[in-house]
Amino acid sequence: MGGGGGGGGGGQMQQLSQEIEQIEQEVQAIDDEIERLREKQTDIDDAVEAIETLETGSTVQVPVGGDAYIRATVDDIDQIVVSLGGGYAAERDQDGAISTLETKKETLDDQIEELQSDKAEVETEKEELEQQAQQMQQQQMQQMMQQQQQQEGADDE
């Protein structure tokens, strides 16, 4: 009878272990997404810096794909095309382009904050599961010690 109870505990331990592993994967996915959003923010910072420093007549290198660039001259710094999202783009003047990009960056900040909150909740859940697993291990150890003591007592008789 005692062996059956231990098997059930082992099954619960395995289930807890799987849940913990699943949560660890979820945390990793959240970390990856946060990193991706931070890279987007860096790209926006780079774009804002370029827009602020460029002037009409500046020479720039424009990516054309495949890590190839062509040299181009900025005809009018107040004609900047900025992606608005959803496949839409709009022409903005220098200040408007910077404002649009900074708004995008703020949206990314909000998304990162939300992901960090989600991560904290998931990590709390993971800690709770780890505590449950630790308690189960302690209970199983106590049961094994009791069984061992009972066997020793029976052997002495």
Coordinates of C-alpha atoms in Angstrom, one line a residue:
M1 CA 0.0 0.0 0.0
G2 CA 2.7 2.4 0.9
G3 CA 4.4 1.9 -2.5
G4 CA 1.2 3.1 -4.3
G5 CA 1.1 6.3 -2.3
G6 CA 4.7 7.0 -3.2
G7 CA 4.0 6.5 -6.9
G8 CA 1.2 9.0 -6.7
G9 CA 3.6 11.5 -5.2
G10 CA 6.1 10.8 -7.9
G11 CA 3.4 11.5 -10.5
Q12 CA 2.5 14.8 -8.8
M13 CA 6.2 15.7 -8.6
Q14 CA 6.6 14.9 -12.3
Q15 CA 3.5 17.1 -13.1
L16 CA 4.9 20.0 -11.0
S17 CA 8.3 19.6 -12.7
Q18 CA 6.6 19.9 -16.1
E19 CA 4.6 22.9 -15.0
I20 CA 7.8 24.6 -13.7
E21 CA 9.6 23.8 -17.0
Q22 CA 6.7 25.2 -18.9
I23 CA 6.7 28.4 -16.9
E24 CA 10.5 28.7 -17.4
Q25 CA 9.9 28.5 -21.1
E26 CA 7.2 31.2 -20.8
V27 CA 9.6 33.5 -18.9
Q28 CA 12.2 32.9 -21.6
A29 CA 9.7 33.8 -24.3
I30 CA 8.8 37.0 -22.4
D31 CA 12.5 37.9 -22.0
D32 CA 13.0 37.4 -25.8
E33 CA 10.0 39.6 -26.6
I34 CA 11.3 42.3 -24.2
E35 CA 14.7 42.1 -25.9
R36 CA 13.1 42.4 -29.3
L37 CA 11.1 45.5 -28.2
R38 CA 14.3 47.1 -26.7
E39 CA 16.0 46.6 -30.0
K40 CA 13.2 48.4 -31.8
Q41 CA 13.6 51.2 -29.3
T42 CA 17.3 51.4 -30.1
D43 CA 16.4 51.6 -33.8
I44 CA 14.0 54.4 -33.1
D45 CA 16.7 56.3 -31.0
D46 CA 19.1 55.9 -33.9
A47 CA 16.5 57.2 -36.4
V48 CA 15.7 60.2 -34.2
E49 CA 19.4 61.0 -33.8
A50 CA 19.9 60.8 -37.6
I51 CA 16.8 63.0 -38.3
E52 CA 18.0 65.6 -35.7
T53 CA 21.5 65.8 -37.2
L54 CA 20.7 65.6 -40.9
E55 CA 20.1 68.6 -43.0
T56 CA 18.9 69.3 -46.5
G57 CA 21.9 68.5 -48.7
S58 CA 23.4 65.9 -46.4
T59 CA 24.9 62.8 -47.9
V60 CA 23.6 59.5 -46.5
Q61 CA 23.9 55.8 -47.2
V62 CA 20.6 54.2 -47.8
P63 CA 20.2 50.4 -47.4
V64 CA 18.8 48.7 -50.5
G65 CA 18.7 45.2 -49.1
G66 CA 21.2 42.3 -48.9
D67 CA 23.6 44.5 -46.8
A68 CA 24.1 46.8 -49.8
Y69 CA 23.9 50.6 -49.6
I70 CA 23.8 53.5 -52.0
R71 CA 24.8 57.0 -51.4
A72 CA 22.1 59.6 -51.6
T73 CA 21.6 63.3 -50.9
V74 CA 18.8 64.5 -48.7
D75 CA 16.8 66.8 -51.0
D76 CA 14.5 68.1 -48.2
I77 CA 14.8 67.1 -44.5
D78 CA 11.1 68.1 -44.1
Q79 CA 10.0 65.2 -46.3
I80 CA 10.5 62.1 -44.1
V81 CA 8.3 59.1 -44.6
V82 CA 7.5 57.4 -41.3
S83 CA 5.7 54.1 -40.8
L84 CA 2.5 54.5 -38.9
G85 CA 1.9 50.8 -38.5
G86 CA -0.6 48.5 -40.1
G87 CA 1.2 48.9 -43.4
Y88 CA 0.6 52.6 -43.5
A89 CA 3.2 55.4 -43.8
A90 CA 3.0 59.1 -43.9
E91 CA 5.2 62.0 -44.9
R92 CA 6.2 64.2 -42.0
D93 CA 8.4 67.2 -41.6
Q94 CA 11.5 66.8 -39.4
D95 CA 9.7 67.6 -36.1
G96 CA 6.7 65.6 -37.0
A97 CA 8.8 62.6 -37.8
I98 CA 10.6 62.8 -34.5
S99 CA 7.3 63.2 -32.7
T100 CA 5.9 60.1 -34.5
L101 CA 8.9 58.1 -33.6
E102 CA 8.9 59.1 -30.0
T103 CA 5.2 58.2 -29.7
K104 CA 6.1 54.7 -31.1
K105 CA 8.9 54.5 -28.5
E106 CA 6.4 55.3 -25.7
T107 CA 4.1 52.6 -27.0
L108 CA 7.1 50.2 -26.8
D109 CA 7.8 51.3 -23.3
D110 CA 4.2 50.5 -22.4
Q111 CA 4.4 47.1 -24.0
I112 CA 7.7 46.3 -22.1
E113 CA 6.1 47.4 -18.8
E114 CA 3.2 45.1 -19.4
L115 CA 5.5 42.2 -20.3
Q116 CA 7.6 42.8 -17.2
S117 CA 4.4 42.7 -15.1
D118 CA 3.3 39.4 -16.8
K119 CA 6.8 38.0 -16.1
A120 CA 6.6 38.9 -12.4
E121 CA 3.2 37.1 -12.2
V122 CA 4.6 34.0 -13.9
E123 CA 7.7 34.0 -11.7
T124 CA 5.5 34.2 -8.6
E125 CA 3.5 31.2 -9.9
K126 CA 6.8 29.4 -10.5
E127 CA 8.0 30.1 -7.0
E128 CA 4.8 28.7 -5.6
L129 CA 5.1 25.5 -7.6
E130 CA 8.7 25.2 -6.5
Q131 CA 7.6 25.5 -2.9
Q132 CA 5.0 22.8 -3.5
A133 CA 7.6 20.5 -5.0
Q134 CA 10.0 21.1 -2.1
Q135 CA 7.2 20.3 0.4
M136 CA 6.4 17.1 -1.5
Q137 CA 10.0 16.0 -1.5
Q138 CA 10.2 16.6 2.3
Q139 CA 7.0 14.6 2.8
Q140 CA 8.3 11.8 0.6
M141 CA 11.6 11.7 2.6
Q142 CA 9.7 11.6 5.9
Q143 CA 7.5 8.7 4.6
M144 CA 10.6 6.8 3.4
M145 CA 12.3 7.4 6.8
Q146 CA 9.2 6.2 8.6
Q147 CA 8.9 3.1 6.4
Q148 CA 12.6 2.4 7.0
Q149 CA 12.2 2.8 10.7
Q150 CA 9.1 0.5 10.7
Q151 CA 11.1 -2.1 8.7
E152 CA 14.0 -1.9 11.1
G153 CA 11.5 -2.3 14.0
A154 CA 10.0 -5.4 12.3
D155 CA 13.4 -6.8 11.6
D156 CA 14.3 -6.5 15.2
E157 CA 11.3 -8.6 16.3

